[in-house]
């Protein structure tokens, strides 16, 4: 009798201990241990690290076999290339045309382009709208009826609050393409930013600066390309030509419950001032505004979103230049092209 009682007590203590361990994993997340216990590699655990809280809870509810199959499926779709860190010294920014220290840029502009803190996101959206992040109704119409990769439902400046637990706007356009598809520089320019954006929805990013002479527009233009497969091999300060490959398509970046499809997130910021800064997380052009990426291809003003939104419907279609697969440009003398070749 004594022995059977002792066995029951030991069994009860074991159950309590097991429950406590399970609860600890549930409360603390225990991402790394969760991955290890599921037989998941370090690459797989990196994917778990980038999941949102909701996605991680759903992942945790799967069986060990389903977790492993889920991660293995994602890894098969991913490139085996490792992300290369940008080792260019920060002081080299000072050698680039127009660079100024971050402190010389207003806090409003930093809020416009940067990641906002909790409690400040309503203000950030207000600033972004004031500085161009509003829907314009513009549509790309490729010259000669060319077959070009098109913007999907993720249009310019749509309300993203339904995707976030806070107010948000989509400050760019998404162009889906198969993983690994080369992305092209939309104009001649200079590499001024490369970011891994770990734990950020943007994923791997490259940003170019274009002078008025390089685009034919009366502004300094900053073109942003995110969700890249790996860090671009181009160094900071590198000069690029129109149509030059600057990265490859993927779906990197923090995800929600659904796996993001492979697509380029393409954005444009512009300013009448040449100064800009790089704080190690984001490019901050002085006195800048958001531009509808479709407006970047307009041959004449207006370019500001408020004026574009007021245009009649018959002026909303933008004749859009592009590069062919053989490298030729349409029209031949264009300084601006679509970020993917067209047939």
Coordinates of C-alpha atoms in Angstrom, one line a residue:
X1 CA 0.0 0.0 0.0
X2 CA 2.8 2.4 1.0
X3 CA 4.6 1.6 -2.3
X4 CA 1.4 2.2 -4.4
X5 CA 0.9 5.5 -2.6
X6 CA 4.4 6.6 -3.3
X7 CA 4.1 5.7 -7.0
X8 CA 0.9 7.8 -7.2
X9 CA 2.6 10.7 -5.6
X10 CA 5.6 10.5 -7.9
X11 CA 3.2 10.3 -10.9
X12 CA 1.3 13.3 -9.7
X13 CA 4.6 15.3 -9.2
X14 CA 5.7 14.3 -12.7
X15 CA 2.4 15.5 -14.2
X16 CA 2.6 18.8 -12.3
X17 CA 6.2 19.2 -13.5
X18 CA 5.3 18.4 -17.1
X19 CA 2.4 20.9 -17.0
X20 CA 4.7 23.6 -15.6
X21 CA 7.2 23.1 -18.4
X22 CA 4.4 23.2 -21.0
X23 CA 3.0 26.4 -19.5
X24 CA 6.5 28.0 -19.5
X25 CA 6.9 27.3 -23.2
X26 CA 3.4 28.7 -23.8
X27 CA 3.9 31.9 -21.8
X28 CA 7.5 32.7 -22.7
X29 CA 7.4 31.7 -26.3
X30 CA 10.6 29.7 -26.0
X31 CA 11.2 30.0 -29.7
X32 CA 14.6 28.4 -29.9
X33 CA 13.7 25.5 -27.7
X34 CA 10.4 25.0 -29.5
X35 CA 12.3 24.7 -32.8
X36 CA 14.9 22.4 -31.3
X37 CA 12.3 20.1 -29.8
X38 CA 10.6 19.9 -33.2
X39 CA 13.8 18.9 -34.9
X40 CA 14.0 22.2 -36.7
X41 CA 17.3 23.7 -38.0
X42 CA 18.7 27.1 -37.1
X43 CA 17.4 28.4 -40.4
X44 CA 14.0 27.2 -39.5
X45 CA 14.2 28.8 -36.0
X46 CA 15.1 32.1 -37.7
X47 CA 11.8 31.8 -39.6
X48 CA 10.0 31.3 -36.3
X49 CA 11.8 34.3 -34.8
X50 CA 10.2 36.5 -37.6
X51 CA 6.7 35.3 -37.0
X52 CA 4.1 37.6 -35.4
X53 CA 2.8 36.6 -32.0
X54 CA -0.4 35.3 -33.5
X55 CA 1.4 33.2 -36.1
X56 CA 3.7 31.8 -33.5
X57 CA 0.8 30.8 -31.3
X58 CA -0.8 29.0 -34.3
X59 CA 2.6 27.3 -35.1
X60 CA 2.9 26.2 -31.5
X61 CA -0.5 24.5 -31.7
X62 CA 0.7 22.2 -34.4
X63 CA 2.0 18.7 -33.8
X64 CA 5.7 18.3 -33.9
X65 CA 5.5 16.5 -37.3
X66 CA 3.4 19.4 -38.8
X67 CA 5.8 22.0 -37.5
X68 CA 8.7 20.3 -39.1
X69 CA 6.8 19.8 -42.4
X70 CA 5.7 23.5 -42.4
X71 CA 9.2 24.8 -41.9
X72 CA 10.8 22.4 -44.3
X73 CA 8.3 23.5 -47.0
X74 CA 9.2 27.2 -46.4
X75 CA 12.9 26.4 -46.5
X76 CA 12.5 24.6 -49.9
X77 CA 11.0 27.8 -51.3
X78 CA 13.7 29.9 -49.9
X79 CA 17.1 30.5 -51.4
X80 CA 20.0 28.6 -49.8
X81 CA 22.1 31.8 -50.0
X82 CA 22.9 33.3 -46.6
X83 CA 22.2 37.0 -46.0
X84 CA 25.4 39.0 -46.3
X85 CA 25.8 41.9 -43.9
X86 CA 26.7 45.3 -45.2
X87 CA 30.1 46.0 -43.7
X88 CA 30.6 49.5 -45.2
X89 CA 31.7 51.8 -42.4
X90 CA 29.0 54.4 -41.5
X91 CA 31.5 57.2 -41.8
X92 CA 31.6 56.6 -45.6
X93 CA 28.2 58.2 -45.8
X94 CA 29.9 61.5 -45.4
X95 CA 31.6 61.0 -48.7
X96 CA 28.3 60.6 -50.6
X97 CA 26.7 63.6 -52.2
X98 CA 24.0 65.3 -50.1
X99 CA 24.6 63.4 -46.9
X100 CA 24.0 65.2 -43.6
X101 CA 23.9 63.9 -40.1
X102 CA 20.4 62.6 -39.0
X103 CA 20.0 65.4 -36.5
X104 CA 19.8 67.9 -39.4
X105 CA 16.5 66.3 -40.6
X106 CA 13.2 67.4 -38.9
X107 CA 11.4 65.0 -36.5
X108 CA 8.4 65.2 -38.8
X109 CA 10.3 63.7 -41.7
X110 CA 11.8 61.0 -39.5
X111 CA 8.2 60.1 -38.4
X112 CA 7.1 60.1 -42.1
X113 CA 9.6 57.5 -43.2
X114 CA 10.5 55.6 -40.0
X115 CA 8.9 53.1 -37.7
X116 CA 6.6 54.7 -35.2
X117 CA 6.3 53.9 -31.5
X118 CA 3.1 52.7 -29.9
X119 CA 0.9 55.7 -29.1
X120 CA 2.4 57.7 -32.0
X121 CA 1.0 55.8 -34.9
X122 CA -2.1 57.9 -35.3
X123 CA 0.2 60.9 -35.6
X124 CA 2.5 59.1 -38.0
X125 CA -0.4 58.3 -40.4
X126 CA -1.6 61.9 -40.2
X127 CA 1.9 63.1 -41.2
X128 CA 2.2 60.5 -44.0
X129 CA -1.1 61.6 -45.5
X130 CA -0.2 65.3 -45.3
X131 CA 3.1 64.5 -47.0
X132 CA 1.7 62.5 -50.0
X133 CA 0.5 59.0 -48.8
X134 CA -3.0 59.3 -50.1
X135 CA -4.7 57.4 -52.9
X136 CA -4.5 59.1 -56.3
X137 CA -6.3 56.7 -58.7
X138 CA -3.3 56.6 -61.1
X139 CA -2.8 53.4 -63.2
X140 CA 0.2 52.3 -65.1
X141 CA -0.5 51.9 -68.9
X142 CA 2.6 50.3 -70.5
X143 CA 3.7 52.0 -73.7
X144 CA 2.6 50.0 -76.8
X145 CA 0.5 47.6 -74.7
X146 CA 3.5 45.7 -73.4
X147 CA 3.1 42.7 -71.2
X148 CA 4.6 43.8 -67.9
X149 CA 4.4 42.5 -64.3
X150 CA 1.6 44.5 -62.8
X151 CA 0.7 45.9 -59.3
X152 CA -1.6 43.5 -57.5
X153 CA -4.3 44.4 -55.0
X154 CA -1.7 45.9 -52.7
X155 CA -2.1 49.4 -54.3
X156 CA -0.6 52.7 -53.4
X157 CA -1.6 54.3 -50.0
X158 CA -4.4 51.9 -49.2
X159 CA -5.5 51.6 -45.6
X160 CA -3.5 48.8 -43.9
X161 CA -5.1 49.1 -40.5
X162 CA -7.0 45.8 -41.2
X163 CA -3.6 44.1 -41.4
X164 CA -2.1 45.7 -38.3
X165 CA -3.3 46.1 -34.7
X166 CA -2.8 49.9 -35.2
X167 CA -3.4 52.6 -37.9
X168 CA -1.2 52.1 -41.0
X169 CA -0.9 52.9 -44.7
X170 CA 0.6 50.9 -47.5
X171 CA 3.3 53.4 -48.6
X172 CA 4.2 51.7 -51.9
X173 CA 3.0 49.2 -54.4
X174 CA 3.5 45.4 -54.6
X175 CA 4.5 43.7 -57.8
X176 CA 4.4 39.9 -57.6
X177 CA 7.0 37.9 -59.5
X178 CA 8.6 34.4 -59.0
X179 CA 11.3 34.1 -56.4
X180 CA 14.7 35.0 -57.7
X181 CA 13.4 37.3 -60.5
X182 CA 16.0 40.1 -60.9
X183 CA 14.8 43.6 -59.9
X184 CA 16.0 46.5 -62.0
X185 CA 17.1 50.0 -61.0
X186 CA 14.3 52.3 -62.2
X187 CA 16.8 55.0 -63.1
X188 CA 20.5 55.8 -63.0
X189 CA 21.5 56.5 -59.4
X190 CA 23.6 55.8 -56.3
X191 CA 23.2 53.1 -53.6
X192 CA 22.7 55.0 -50.3
X193 CA 21.0 52.4 -48.1
X194 CA 21.0 48.6 -47.5
X195 CA 19.1 47.2 -44.5
X196 CA 18.4 43.6 -43.2
X197 CA 15.3 44.9 -41.3
X198 CA 15.3 41.9 -38.9
X199 CA 12.0 41.6 -37.2
X200 CA 10.5 44.2 -39.6
X201 CA 7.9 43.6 -42.2
X202 CA 9.9 45.2 -45.0
X203 CA 12.6 42.4 -45.0
X204 CA 15.8 42.9 -46.9
X205 CA 16.0 46.3 -48.6
X206 CA 18.0 48.5 -50.9
X207 CA 17.5 52.2 -51.5
X208 CA 18.8 54.4 -54.4
X209 CA 19.1 58.1 -54.7
X210 CA 18.6 59.8 -58.1
X211 CA 19.5 63.3 -59.0
X212 CA 17.3 65.5 -61.3
X213 CA 19.7 65.0 -64.1
X214 CA 19.4 61.2 -63.7
X215 CA 15.6 61.1 -63.9
X216 CA 14.6 64.2 -65.8
X217 CA 12.3 65.2 -62.9
X218 CA 12.7 68.5 -60.9
X219 CA 13.4 66.6 -57.7
X220 CA 15.8 64.4 -55.9
X221 CA 14.2 60.9 -56.0
X222 CA 14.7 58.0 -53.6
X223 CA 13.6 54.6 -54.8
X224 CA 13.0 51.8 -52.3
X225 CA 12.9 48.1 -53.0
X226 CA 12.1 45.6 -50.2
X227 CA 11.4 41.9 -49.5
X228 CA 14.6 41.0 -51.4
X229 CA 15.9 37.5 -51.3
X230 CA 19.4 38.5 -50.0
X231 CA 21.4 41.6 -49.4
X232 CA 22.4 43.2 -52.7
X233 CA 26.2 42.7 -53.4
X234 CA 26.3 46.4 -54.5
X235 CA 28.3 48.5 -52.0
X236 CA 27.1 51.7 -50.5
X237 CA 28.1 54.5 -52.8
X238 CA 27.9 52.3 -55.9
X239 CA 26.7 54.0 -59.1
X240 CA 24.0 52.1 -61.0
X241 CA 22.7 52.4 -64.5
X242 CA 19.1 52.4 -65.5
X243 CA 18.0 48.7 -65.8
X244 CA 20.9 47.3 -63.8
X245 CA 20.1 44.4 -61.5
X246 CA 20.1 45.6 -57.9
X247 CA 18.5 42.5 -56.1
X248 CA 16.3 39.5 -56.5
X249 CA 12.6 39.0 -55.7
X250 CA 11.5 37.1 -52.5
X251 CA 9.2 37.5 -49.5
X252 CA 11.6 38.3 -46.7
X253 CA 10.3 40.2 -43.7
X254 CA 8.2 39.6 -40.6
X255 CA 4.9 37.9 -41.5
X256 CA 1.5 37.5 -40.0
X257 CA -0.7 34.4 -40.1
X258 CA -0.4 34.0 -43.8
X259 CA 2.8 33.4 -45.7
X260 CA 3.6 36.5 -47.9
X261 CA 3.7 35.8 -51.6
X262 CA 7.0 36.6 -53.5
X263 CA 6.7 40.2 -54.6
X264 CA 8.6 43.5 -54.8
X265 CA 7.5 46.3 -52.5
X266 CA 8.4 49.4 -54.5
X267 CA 8.2 53.0 -53.1
X268 CA 9.2 56.5 -54.1
X269 CA 10.1 59.5 -51.9
X270 CA 11.0 62.9 -53.4
X271 CA 12.3 66.3 -52.3
X272 CA 13.3 69.6 -53.8
X273 CA 16.3 69.5 -51.5
X274 CA 19.4 67.4 -52.1
X275 CA 20.2 66.6 -48.5
X276 CA 19.5 63.2 -47.0
X277 CA 20.6 61.0 -44.1
X278 CA 20.9 57.4 -43.1
X279 CA 20.5 56.6 -39.4
X280 CA 21.3 52.9 -39.9
X281 CA 17.7 51.9 -40.0
X282 CA 16.1 54.1 -42.7
X283 CA 16.9 56.7 -45.3
X284 CA 15.6 60.2 -44.3
X285 CA 15.5 62.7 -47.2
X286 CA 15.3 66.3 -46.1
X287 CA 11.9 68.1 -46.6
X288 CA 10.6 65.0 -48.5
X289 CA 7.2 63.7 -49.5
X290 CA 5.8 60.3 -50.5
X291 CA 5.0 59.9 -54.2
X292 CA 2.7 57.5 -55.8
X293 CA 5.1 55.2 -57.7
X294 CA 2.9 55.5 -60.8
X295 CA 3.4 59.3 -60.7
X296 CA 7.2 58.7 -61.0
X297 CA 6.6 57.9 -64.7
X298 CA 4.5 60.9 -65.6
X299 CA 6.0 63.1 -68.3
X300 CA 4.8 66.4 -66.8
X301 CA 3.4 67.8 -63.5
X302 CA 1.6 67.5 -61.2
X303 CA 3.5 65.0 -59.1
X304 CA 2.1 65.7 -55.7
X305 CA -0.6 63.3 -54.5
X306 CA -3.1 66.0 -53.5
X307 CA -3.1 67.4 -57.1
X308 CA -3.1 64.0 -58.8
X309 CA -6.1 62.9 -56.8
X310 CA -8.1 65.8 -58.3
X311 CA -7.3 65.0 -61.9
X312 CA -10.2 63.9 -64.1
X313 CA -10.4 60.1 -64.8
X314 CA -9.2 60.5 -68.4
X315 CA -5.8 61.7 -67.0
X316 CA -5.3 58.9 -64.5
X317 CA -3.6 56.5 -66.9
X318 CA 0.2 57.0 -67.0
X319 CA 2.1 55.9 -70.1
X320 CA 4.8 53.9 -68.4
X321 CA 8.3 53.2 -70.0
X322 CA 10.1 50.0 -69.5
X323 CA 13.1 47.8 -70.4
X324 CA 12.8 44.7 -72.7
X325 CA 14.4 41.4 -71.8
X326 CA 17.2 42.2 -74.3
X327 CA 18.1 45.4 -72.4
X328 CA 16.6 47.8 -74.9
X329 CA 14.5 50.7 -73.5
X330 CA 11.0 51.8 -74.6
X331 CA 11.1 54.6 -75.5
X332 CA 14.8 54.5 -76.4
X333 CA 15.7 57.7 -74.7
X334 CA 13.8 57.2 -71.4
X335 CA 15.5 57.8 -68.1
X336 CA 12.9 56.0 -66.1
X337 CA 11.7 52.4 -66.4
X338 CA 9.5 49.8 -64.6
X339 CA 11.4 47.7 -62.1
X340 CA 10.9 44.5 -64.1
X341 CA 11.4 43.9 -67.8
X342 CA 8.4 43.7 -70.1
X343 CA 7.7 41.6 -73.2

